[in-house]
Amino acid sequence: MTWRRVLWGLLLLAVIALGGFTYVVGGPGNLIGMLRYDQREKGSLAVGERAPEAELWSLDGRFGQPLLAPGRKRPLVLIFGSFT
Amino acid sequence: MHQGYEGRVDFLTVYIKEAHPLDEWQMGTNVEEDVCYRQPRQFDDRLAIARDFISRFSFPIPLLIDGIDNRVMNLYSGWPERFYIIDPMGIIRYKGVPGPFGYHPEEVEAWLRENVGESTLSETTSEAPTA
């Protein structure tokens, strides 16, 4: 049972260290924000699989723009992101 | 990177849900740089922010915008920022880890160097929206 306590203790220390690091680097708002709003996901798509097609909006507000555009002759680098 | 592979590789930015909006996980750096927006609840609000982004940085890479239902973001688990490389057959050849910790443009460039050839630029660049 002792090793379990040690493991739990180490885990607790790691959590405290991570929380402390985030607090120091980003402030309390960042720690709270991370706990409340972090939505990062590994995702189920994998290298070697077919990329799913989808439709998006253009900057002039038209819907139906294809993500992958079938018939493409070159590799496509997709960059997901936002301003903030 | 975009310039260095122009004509040999297509680049597309998918504008998705804000990473650090005012009403969620606001970052001090965004306040300093005057990048302060609330999380859009309607598509027109997201469209307006994307247009601000393009206008402010003269962003040269083609950009399309995800719907307010975040369908494409969820499909690709793209939040807050992420790279993929899709080959001409539609197969995923590279899947990055979500940013900011997994945000590595140099991995994308390494793949391109190996599979497409050297960049026409000598320096490694990382043109992409920050989150």
Coordinates of N, CA and C in Angstrom, one line a residue:
Chain A
M1 N 0.8 -1.2 0.0 CA 0.0 0.0 0.0 C 0.9 1.3 0.0
T2 N 2.1 1.1 0.5 CA 3.0 2.3 0.6 C 3.2 2.9 -0.8
W3 N 3.5 2.0 -1.8 CA 3.8 2.5 -3.1 C 2.6 3.3 -3.7
R4 N 1.4 2.9 -3.3 CA 0.3 3.6 -3.8 C 0.2 5.0 -3.3
R5 N 0.5 5.1 -2.0 CA 0.6 6.5 -1.4 C 1.6 7.3 -2.0
V6 N 2.8 6.7 -2.3 CA 3.9 7.5 -2.9 C 3.4 8.0 -4.3
L7 N 2.8 7.1 -5.1 CA 2.3 7.4 -6.4 C 1.3 8.6 -6.3
W8 N 0.3 8.4 -5.4 CA -0.7 9.5 -5.2 C 0.0 10.8 -4.8
G9 N 1.0 10.7 -3.9 CA 1.7 11.9 -3.5 C 2.4 12.6 -4.7
L10 N 3.1 11.7 -5.5 CA 3.8 12.3 -6.6 C 2.8 13.0 -7.6
L11 N 1.7 12.3 -7.8 CA 0.6 12.8 -8.7 C 0.1 14.2 -8.2
L12 N -0.1 14.2 -6.9 CA -0.6 15.5 -6.3 C 0.5 16.6 -6.4
L13 N 1.7 16.2 -6.2 CA 2.8 17.2 -6.4 C 2.9 17.7 -7.8
A14 N 2.7 16.8 -8.7 CA 2.7 17.2 -10.2 C 1.6 18.1 -10.5
V15 N 0.4 17.9 -10.0 CA -0.7 18.7 -10.2 C -0.5 20.1 -9.6
I16 N 0.0 20.1 -8.4 CA 0.3 21.4 -7.7 C 1.4 22.2 -8.5
A17 N 2.4 21.5 -8.9 CA 3.5 22.1 -9.7 C 3.0 22.7 -11.0
L18 N 2.1 21.9 -11.7 CA 1.6 22.4 -12.9 C 0.7 23.7 -12.7
G19 N -0.1 23.6 -11.7 CA -1.0 24.7 -11.3 C -0.2 25.9 -10.9
G20 N 0.9 25.7 -10.1 CA 1.7 26.8 -9.7 C 2.5 27.4 -10.9
F21 N 2.9 26.6 -11.8 CA 3.6 27.1 -13.0 C 2.7 28.0 -13.8
T22 N 1.5 27.4 -14.0 CA 0.5 28.2 -14.8 C 0.1 29.5 -14.2
Y23 N 0.0 29.4 -12.8 CA -0.4 30.6 -12.1 C 0.7 31.7 -12.2
V24 N 2.0 31.3 -12.0 CA 3.1 32.2 -12.1 C 3.3 32.8 -13.5
V25 N 3.2 31.9 -14.5 CA 3.4 32.3 -15.9 C 2.3 33.2 -16.4
G26 N 1.1 32.7 -16.2 CA -0.1 33.3 -16.8 C -1.0 34.1 -15.9
G27 N -0.8 34.0 -14.6 CA -1.7 34.6 -13.6 C -2.9 33.8 -13.3
P28 N -3.7 34.2 -12.3 CA -4.8 33.4 -11.9 C -5.9 33.2 -13.0
G29 N -6.0 34.3 -13.8 CA -7.0 34.2 -14.9 C -6.7 33.1 -15.9
N30 N -5.4 32.9 -16.1 CA -5.0 31.9 -17.0 C -5.3 30.5 -16.5
L31 N -5.0 30.3 -15.2 CA -5.3 29.0 -14.6 C -6.8 28.7 -14.6
I32 N -7.6 29.7 -14.2 CA -9.0 29.5 -14.2 C -9.5 29.2 -15.6
G33 N -9.0 30.0 -16.5 CA -9.4 29.9 -18.0 C -9.0 28.5 -18.5
M34 N -7.8 28.0 -18.1 CA -7.4 26.7 -18.6 C -8.4 25.6 -18.0
L35 N -8.7 25.7 -16.8 CA -9.5 24.7 -16.1 C -10.9 24.8 -16.7
R36 N -11.4 26.0 -17.1 CA -12.8 26.1 -17.5 C -13.0 25.9 -19.0
Y37 N -12.0 26.4 -19.8 CA -12.2 26.5 -21.2 C -11.3 25.7 -22.1
D38 N -10.4 25.0 -21.5 CA -9.5 24.2 -22.4 C -10.3 23.1 -23.1
Q39 N -10.3 23.2 -24.4 CA -11.1 22.2 -25.2 C -10.2 21.4 -26.2
R40 N -8.9 21.4 -25.9 CA -8.0 20.7 -26.8 C -8.4 19.2 -26.8
E41 N -8.3 18.6 -28.0 CA -8.7 17.2 -28.1 C -7.6 16.6 -29.1
K42 N -7.3 15.3 -28.7 CA -6.4 14.6 -29.6 C -7.1 14.3 -31.0
G43 N -8.4 14.0 -30.9 CA -9.1 13.8 -32.2 C -9.0 12.4 -32.7
S44 N -9.9 12.0 -33.5 CA -10.0 10.6 -33.9 C -9.3 10.4 -35.3
L45 N -9.1 11.5 -36.0 CA -8.5 11.3 -37.4 C -7.0 10.9 -37.2
A46 N -6.6 10.1 -38.1 CA -5.2 9.6 -38.0 C -4.5 9.7 -39.4
V47 N -3.2 9.8 -39.3 CA -2.3 9.8 -40.5 C -2.6 8.5 -41.3
G48 N -2.8 8.6 -42.6 CA -3.1 7.4 -43.4 C -4.5 7.3 -43.7
E49 N -5.4 8.0 -43.0 CA -6.8 7.9 -43.2 C -7.2 9.0 -44.2
R50 N -8.4 8.8 -44.8 CA -8.9 9.8 -45.7 C -9.4 11.0 -44.9
A51 N -9.1 12.2 -45.4 CA -9.5 13.4 -44.7 C -11.0 13.6 -45.1
P52 N -11.8 13.9 -44.1 CA -13.2 14.1 -44.4 C -13.4 15.5 -45.0
E53 N -14.3 15.5 -46.0 CA -14.6 16.8 -46.7 C -15.6 17.5 -45.9
A54 N -15.6 18.8 -46.0 CA -16.6 19.6 -45.3 C -16.7 20.9 -46.0
E55 N -17.8 21.7 -45.7 CA -18.0 23.0 -46.3 C -17.8 24.1 -45.4
L56 N -17.3 25.2 -45.9 CA -17.0 26.3 -45.1 C -17.5 27.6 -45.7
W57 N -17.4 28.7 -45.0 CA -17.8 30.0 -45.4 C -16.6 30.8 -46.0
S58 N -16.9 31.6 -47.0 CA -15.9 32.4 -47.6 C -15.9 33.8 -46.8
L59 N -14.9 34.6 -47.0 CA -14.8 35.9 -46.4 C -15.9 36.9 -46.9
D60 N -16.5 36.6 -48.0 CA -17.6 37.4 -48.5 C -19.0 36.8 -48.0
G61 N -18.9 35.9 -47.1 CA -20.1 35.4 -46.5 C -20.9 34.3 -47.3
R62 N -20.2 33.7 -48.2 CA -20.9 32.6 -49.0 C -20.6 31.2 -48.4
F63 N -21.6 30.4 -48.2 CA -21.4 29.1 -47.7 C -21.2 28.1 -48.8
G64 N -20.5 27.0 -48.5 CA -20.4 25.9 -49.5 C -19.0 25.8 -50.1
Q65 N -18.1 26.5 -49.5 CA -16.7 26.4 -50.1 C -16.1 25.1 -49.5
P66 N -15.6 24.2 -50.5 CA -15.1 22.9 -50.0 C -13.7 23.1 -49.3
L67 N -13.6 22.3 -48.2 CA -12.3 22.3 -47.5 C -11.2 21.7 -48.3
L68 N -11.4 20.6 -48.9 CA -10.4 19.9 -49.6 C -10.3 20.1 -51.1
A69 N -11.4 20.5 -51.7 CA -11.5 20.8 -53.1 C -11.0 19.6 -53.9
P70 N -11.8 18.6 -54.2 CA -11.4 17.4 -55.0 C -10.7 17.8 -56.3
G71 N -9.8 17.0 -56.7 CA -9.1 17.3 -57.9 C -7.8 18.1 -57.7
R72 N -7.5 18.4 -56.5 CA -6.4 19.1 -56.1 C -5.1 18.4 -56.6
K73 N -4.1 19.1 -57.1 CA -3.0 18.4 -57.6 C -1.7 18.5 -56.7
R74 N -1.9 19.3 -55.7 CA -0.7 19.5 -54.8 C -1.1 19.2 -53.3
P75 N -0.1 18.9 -52.5 CA -0.4 18.7 -51.1 C -1.1 20.0 -50.5
L76 N -1.9 19.8 -49.5 CA -2.6 20.9 -48.9 C -2.2 21.0 -47.4
V77 N -1.8 22.1 -47.0 CA -1.5 22.4 -45.6 C -2.7 23.1 -45.0
L78 N -3.3 22.5 -44.1 CA -4.5 23.1 -43.4 C -4.0 23.7 -42.1
I79 N -4.4 24.9 -41.8 CA -4.0 25.6 -40.6 C -5.3 26.0 -39.9
F80 N -5.5 25.4 -38.8 CA -6.7 25.8 -38.0 C -6.2 26.8 -37.0
G81 N -7.1 27.9 -36.8 CA -6.7 28.9 -35.8 C -7.7 30.0 -35.8
S82 N -7.4 31.0 -34.9 CA -8.2 32.1 -34.8 C -7.4 33.4 -34.5
F83 N -8.0 34.5 -34.4 CA -7.2 35.8 -34.2 C -6.7 35.8 -32.7
T84 N -7.5 35.3 -31.8 CA -7.1 35.4 -30.4 C -6.3 34.2 -29.9
Chain B
M1 N 7.0 30.1 -45.0 CA 6.8 28.8 -45.5 C 5.9 28.8 -46.7
H2 N 4.8 29.6 -46.6 CA 3.8 29.8 -47.6 C 4.5 30.3 -48.9
Q3 N 5.3 31.3 -48.7 CA 6.0 31.9 -49.9 C 7.0 30.9 -50.5
G4 N 7.7 30.2 -49.6 CA 8.8 29.3 -50.0 C 8.2 28.1 -50.8
Y5 N 6.9 27.8 -50.7 CA 6.4 26.6 -51.4 C 5.2 27.1 -52.4
E6 N 5.2 28.3 -52.6 CA 4.2 28.8 -53.5 C 4.2 28.1 -54.9
G7 N 3.1 27.6 -55.4 CA 3.0 27.0 -56.6 C 3.3 25.5 -56.5
R8 N 3.7 25.0 -55.4 CA 4.0 23.6 -55.2 C 3.1 23.0 -54.1
V9 N 2.7 23.8 -53.2 CA 1.8 23.4 -52.1 C 0.7 24.3 -51.9
D10 N -0.5 23.8 -51.6 CA -1.6 24.7 -51.3 C -1.7 24.9 -49.8
F11 N -2.1 26.1 -49.4 CA -2.2 26.4 -48.0 C -3.7 26.9 -47.8
L12 N -4.3 26.5 -46.7 CA -5.6 27.0 -46.4 C -5.8 27.2 -44.9
T13 N -6.2 28.3 -44.5 CA -6.5 28.6 -43.1 C -7.9 28.4 -42.8
V14 N -8.2 27.7 -41.8 CA -9.6 27.5 -41.4 C -9.8 28.3 -40.1
Y15 N -10.6 29.3 -40.3 CA -10.8 30.2 -39.1 C -11.9 29.6 -38.2
I16 N -11.5 29.3 -37.0 CA -12.4 28.6 -36.1 C -12.7 29.4 -34.8
K17 N -13.4 28.8 -33.9 CA -13.7 29.4 -32.6 C -12.5 30.1 -31.9
E18 N -12.8 31.2 -31.3 CA -11.7 32.0 -30.7 C -11.1 31.2 -29.5
A19 N -9.8 31.3 -29.4 CA -9.1 30.6 -28.3 C -9.1 31.4 -27.0
H20 N -9.0 32.7 -27.1 CA -8.9 33.5 -25.9 C -9.7 34.7 -26.0
P21 N -11.0 34.6 -26.1 CA -11.9 35.7 -26.1 C -12.1 36.4 -24.8
L22 N -12.6 37.6 -24.8 CA -12.8 38.4 -23.6 C -13.6 37.7 -22.5
D23 N -14.6 37.0 -23.0 CA -15.6 36.4 -22.0 C -15.3 35.0 -21.7
E24 N -14.1 34.5 -22.1 CA -13.7 33.2 -21.7 C -12.3 33.2 -21.1
W25 N -11.4 32.8 -21.9 CA -10.0 32.6 -21.4 C -9.1 33.8 -21.9
Q26 N -9.4 35.0 -21.5 CA -8.6 36.1 -22.0 C -7.2 36.1 -21.6
M27 N -6.3 36.4 -22.5 CA -4.9 36.5 -22.2 C -4.4 37.9 -22.1
G28 N -3.4 38.1 -21.2 CA -2.9 39.5 -21.1 C -2.3 40.0 -22.4
T29 N -1.6 39.1 -23.1 CA -0.9 39.5 -24.3 C -2.0 40.0 -25.4
N30 N -3.2 39.4 -25.4 CA -4.2 39.9 -26.3 C -4.6 41.3 -26.0
V31 N -4.7 41.6 -24.7 CA -5.0 43.0 -24.2 C -4.0 43.9 -24.7
E32 N -2.7 43.5 -24.5 CA -1.6 44.4 -24.9 C -1.6 44.7 -26.4
E33 N -2.0 43.7 -27.1 CA -2.0 43.8 -28.6 C -3.3 44.2 -29.2
D34 N -4.2 44.6 -28.3 CA -5.6 45.0 -28.7 C -6.3 44.0 -29.6
V35 N -6.2 42.7 -29.1 CA -7.0 41.7 -29.8 C -8.0 41.2 -28.8
C36 N -9.1 42.0 -28.7 CA -10.1 41.7 -27.7 C -11.4 41.6 -28.3
Y37 N -11.9 40.4 -28.3 CA -13.2 40.1 -28.9 C -13.9 39.1 -28.0
R38 N -15.2 39.2 -28.0 CA -16.0 38.2 -27.3 C -16.2 37.0 -28.1
Q39 N -16.5 35.9 -27.5 CA -16.7 34.6 -28.3 C -17.9 34.8 -29.2
P40 N -17.8 34.7 -30.5 CA -19.0 34.9 -31.3 C -20.1 33.9 -31.0
R41 N -21.3 34.4 -31.0 CA -22.5 33.5 -30.8 C -23.3 33.4 -32.1
Q42 N -22.9 34.3 -33.1 CA -23.6 34.3 -34.4 C -22.5 34.3 -35.4
F43 N -22.8 33.7 -36.6 CA -21.7 33.6 -37.6 C -21.2 35.0 -38.1
D44 N -22.1 36.0 -38.2 CA -21.7 37.3 -38.6 C -20.6 37.9 -37.7
D45 N -20.7 37.6 -36.4 CA -19.6 38.1 -35.5 C -18.3 37.4 -35.8
R46 N -18.3 36.1 -36.1 CA -17.1 35.4 -36.4 C -16.5 36.0 -37.7
L47 N -17.4 36.2 -38.7 CA -17.0 36.7 -40.0 C -16.3 38.0 -39.8
A48 N -16.8 38.9 -38.9 CA -16.3 40.2 -38.7 C -14.9 40.1 -38.1
I49 N -14.7 39.2 -37.2 CA -13.3 39.1 -36.5 C -12.3 38.5 -37.6
A50 N -12.8 37.6 -38.4 CA -11.9 37.0 -39.4 C -11.5 38.1 -40.4
R51 N -12.4 39.0 -40.7 CA -12.1 40.1 -41.6 C -11.1 41.1 -41.0
D52 N -11.3 41.3 -39.7 CA -10.4 42.2 -38.9 C -9.0 41.6 -39.0
F53 N -8.9 40.3 -38.8 CA -7.6 39.6 -38.8 C -6.9 39.7 -40.1
I54 N -7.6 39.5 -41.2 CA -7.1 39.6 -42.6 C -6.6 41.0 -42.8
S55 N -7.4 41.9 -42.4 CA -7.1 43.3 -42.7 C -5.9 43.8 -41.9
R56 N -5.8 43.4 -40.6 CA -4.8 43.9 -39.8 C -3.4 43.3 -40.2
F57 N -3.4 42.1 -40.6 CA -2.1 41.5 -40.9 C -1.8 41.3 -42.4
S58 N -2.7 41.8 -43.2 CA -2.6 41.5 -44.7 C -2.3 40.1 -44.9
F59 N -3.0 39.2 -44.3 CA -2.8 37.8 -44.2 C -2.8 37.2 -45.6
P60 N -1.7 36.6 -46.1 CA -1.6 36.2 -47.5 C -2.2 34.8 -47.8
I61 N -2.5 34.0 -46.8 CA -2.9 32.7 -47.1 C -4.4 32.6 -47.2
P62 N -4.9 31.9 -48.2 CA -6.4 31.7 -48.3 C -7.0 31.3 -47.0
L63 N -8.2 31.9 -46.8 CA -8.8 31.6 -45.5 C -10.3 31.3 -45.7
L64 N -10.8 30.3 -45.1 CA -12.2 30.0 -45.0 C -12.7 29.9 -43.6
I65 N -13.9 30.1 -43.4 CA -14.4 30.2 -42.0 C -15.4 29.1 -41.6
D66 N -15.2 28.5 -40.4 CA -16.0 27.5 -39.9 C -17.4 28.1 -39.5
G67 N -18.4 27.3 -39.7 CA -19.8 27.8 -39.2 C -19.8 27.9 -37.7
I68 N -20.8 28.6 -37.3 CA -21.0 28.8 -35.8 C -21.3 27.6 -35.1
D69 N -21.6 26.5 -35.8 CA -21.8 25.2 -35.1 C -20.5 24.5 -34.9
N70 N -19.4 25.1 -35.4 CA -18.0 24.5 -35.2 C -17.8 23.1 -35.8
R71 N -18.6 22.8 -36.8 CA -18.6 21.5 -37.3 C -17.2 21.0 -37.8
V72 N -16.5 21.9 -38.6 CA -15.2 21.5 -39.1 C -14.2 21.4 -38.0
M73 N -14.2 22.4 -37.1 CA -13.3 22.4 -36.0 C -13.4 21.1 -35.2
N74 N -14.7 20.7 -35.0 CA -14.9 19.4 -34.2 C -14.4 18.2 -35.0
L75 N -14.7 18.2 -36.3 CA -14.3 17.1 -37.2 C -12.8 16.9 -37.1
Y76 N -12.1 18.0 -37.1 CA -10.6 17.9 -37.2 C -10.0 18.1 -35.8
S77 N -10.8 18.3 -34.8 CA -10.2 18.6 -33.5 C -9.2 19.8 -33.6
G78 N -9.6 20.8 -34.3 CA -8.6 21.9 -34.6 C -8.4 22.9 -33.6
W79 N -9.2 23.0 -32.5 CA -9.0 24.0 -31.5 C -7.8 23.8 -30.6
P80 N -7.0 24.8 -30.2 CA -7.1 26.2 -30.7 C -6.4 26.5 -31.9
E81 N -5.4 25.6 -32.3 CA -4.7 25.8 -33.5 C -4.0 24.4 -33.8
R82 N -4.0 24.1 -35.1 CA -3.5 22.8 -35.4 C -3.1 22.8 -36.9
F83 N -2.1 22.0 -37.3 CA -1.8 21.8 -38.7 C -2.2 20.4 -39.1
Y84 N -2.5 20.3 -40.4 CA -2.7 19.0 -41.1 C -2.0 19.1 -42.4
I85 N -1.5 18.0 -43.0 CA -1.1 18.0 -44.4 C -1.9 16.9 -45.0
I86 N -2.6 17.3 -46.1 CA -3.4 16.3 -46.9 C -2.8 16.2 -48.2
D87 N -2.6 14.9 -48.7 CA -2.0 14.8 -50.0 C -3.1 14.9 -51.1
P88 N -2.6 14.9 -52.4 CA -3.6 15.2 -53.5 C -4.7 14.1 -53.5
M89 N -4.5 12.9 -53.0 CA -5.5 11.9 -53.0 C -6.5 12.0 -51.8
G90 N -6.2 13.0 -51.0 CA -7.1 13.3 -49.9 C -6.8 12.5 -48.6
I91 N -5.6 12.0 -48.6 CA -5.1 11.2 -47.4 C -4.3 12.1 -46.4
I92 N -4.6 11.9 -45.1 CA -3.9 12.7 -44.1 C -2.5 12.2 -44.0
R93 N -1.5 13.1 -44.3 CA -0.1 12.7 -44.2 C 0.6 13.2 -43.0
Y94 N 0.1 14.3 -42.4 CA 0.6 14.8 -41.2 C -0.5 15.4 -40.3
K95 N -0.4 15.1 -39.1 CA -1.4 15.6 -38.1 C -0.6 16.2 -36.9
G96 N -0.7 17.5 -36.8 CA 0.0 18.1 -35.7 C -0.7 17.9 -34.4
V97 N -0.1 18.3 -33.3 CA -0.7 18.2 -32.0 C -1.3 19.6 -31.7
P98 N -2.4 19.7 -31.0 CA -3.0 21.1 -30.8 C -2.1 22.0 -30.2
G99 N -2.1 23.3 -30.6 CA -1.3 24.3 -30.0 C -1.8 24.7 -28.6
P100 N -1.1 25.5 -27.9 CA 0.1 26.1 -28.3 C 1.3 25.2 -28.1
F101 N 1.2 24.2 -27.3 CA 2.4 23.4 -27.0 C 2.8 22.5 -28.2
G102 N 1.8 22.1 -29.0 CA 2.0 21.2 -30.1 C 2.1 22.0 -31.4
Y103 N 2.2 23.3 -31.3 CA 2.2 24.1 -32.6 C 3.6 24.2 -33.1
H104 N 3.9 23.3 -34.1 CA 5.3 23.2 -34.6 C 5.3 23.4 -36.2
P105 N 5.3 24.6 -36.6 CA 5.4 24.8 -38.1 C 6.7 24.1 -38.7
E106 N 7.7 24.0 -37.9 CA 8.9 23.4 -38.4 C 8.7 21.9 -38.8
E107 N 7.7 21.3 -38.1 CA 7.4 19.9 -38.5 C 6.7 19.8 -39.8
V108 N 5.9 20.8 -40.1 CA 5.2 20.9 -41.4 C 6.3 21.2 -42.5
E109 N 7.2 22.1 -42.2 CA 8.2 22.4 -43.1 C 9.1 21.2 -43.4
A110 N 9.4 20.4 -42.4 CA 10.2 19.3 -42.5 C 9.5 18.2 -43.5
W111 N 8.2 18.1 -43.3 CA 7.5 17.2 -44.2 C 7.5 17.7 -45.6
L112 N 7.3 18.9 -45.8 CA 7.3 19.5 -47.1 C 8.7 19.4 -47.8
R113 N 9.7 19.6 -46.9 CA 11.1 19.5 -47.5 C 11.4 18.1 -48.0
E114 N 10.9 17.1 -47.2 CA 11.2 15.7 -47.5 C 10.3 15.2 -48.7
N115 N 9.1 15.7 -48.8 CA 8.2 15.2 -49.8 C 8.0 16.1 -51.0
V116 N 8.3 17.3 -50.9 CA 8.1 18.2 -52.0 C 9.4 18.8 -52.5
G117 N 10.3 19.1 -51.6 CA 11.6 19.7 -51.9 C 11.9 20.9 -51.0
E118 N 13.0 21.4 -51.3 CA 13.5 22.6 -50.5 C 12.6 23.8 -50.7
S119 N 12.4 24.6 -49.7 CA 11.8 25.9 -49.8 C 12.6 26.8 -50.6
T120 N 12.0 27.7 -51.4 CA 12.7 28.6 -52.1 C 13.3 29.7 -51.2
L121 N 12.9 29.8 -50.0 CA 13.4 30.7 -49.0 C 14.4 30.0 -48.2
S122 N 15.4 30.7 -47.7 CA 16.5 30.0 -47.0 C 16.1 29.9 -45.5
E123 N 15.3 30.9 -45.0 CA 14.9 30.9 -43.6 C 13.6 30.1 -43.3
T124 N 13.5 29.5 -42.2 CA 12.3 28.8 -41.8 C 11.3 29.9 -41.3
T125 N 10.1 29.8 -41.8 CA 9.1 30.8 -41.4 C 7.9 30.1 -40.8
S126 N 7.1 30.8 -40.1 CA 5.9 30.2 -39.5 C 4.7 31.2 -39.6
E127 N 4.2 31.3 -40.8 CA 3.0 32.1 -41.0 C 1.8 31.4 -40.6
A128 N 1.1 31.8 -39.6 CA -0.1 31.2 -39.2 C -0.7 32.0 -38.1
P129 N -2.1 31.9 -37.9 CA -2.7 32.7 -36.9 C -2.2 32.2 -35.5
T130 N -2.1 33.1 -34.6 CA -1.7 32.7 -33.3 C -3.0 32.6 -32.5
A131 N -2.9 31.8 -31.5 CA -4.1 31.6 -30.7 C -3.8 31.9 -29.2

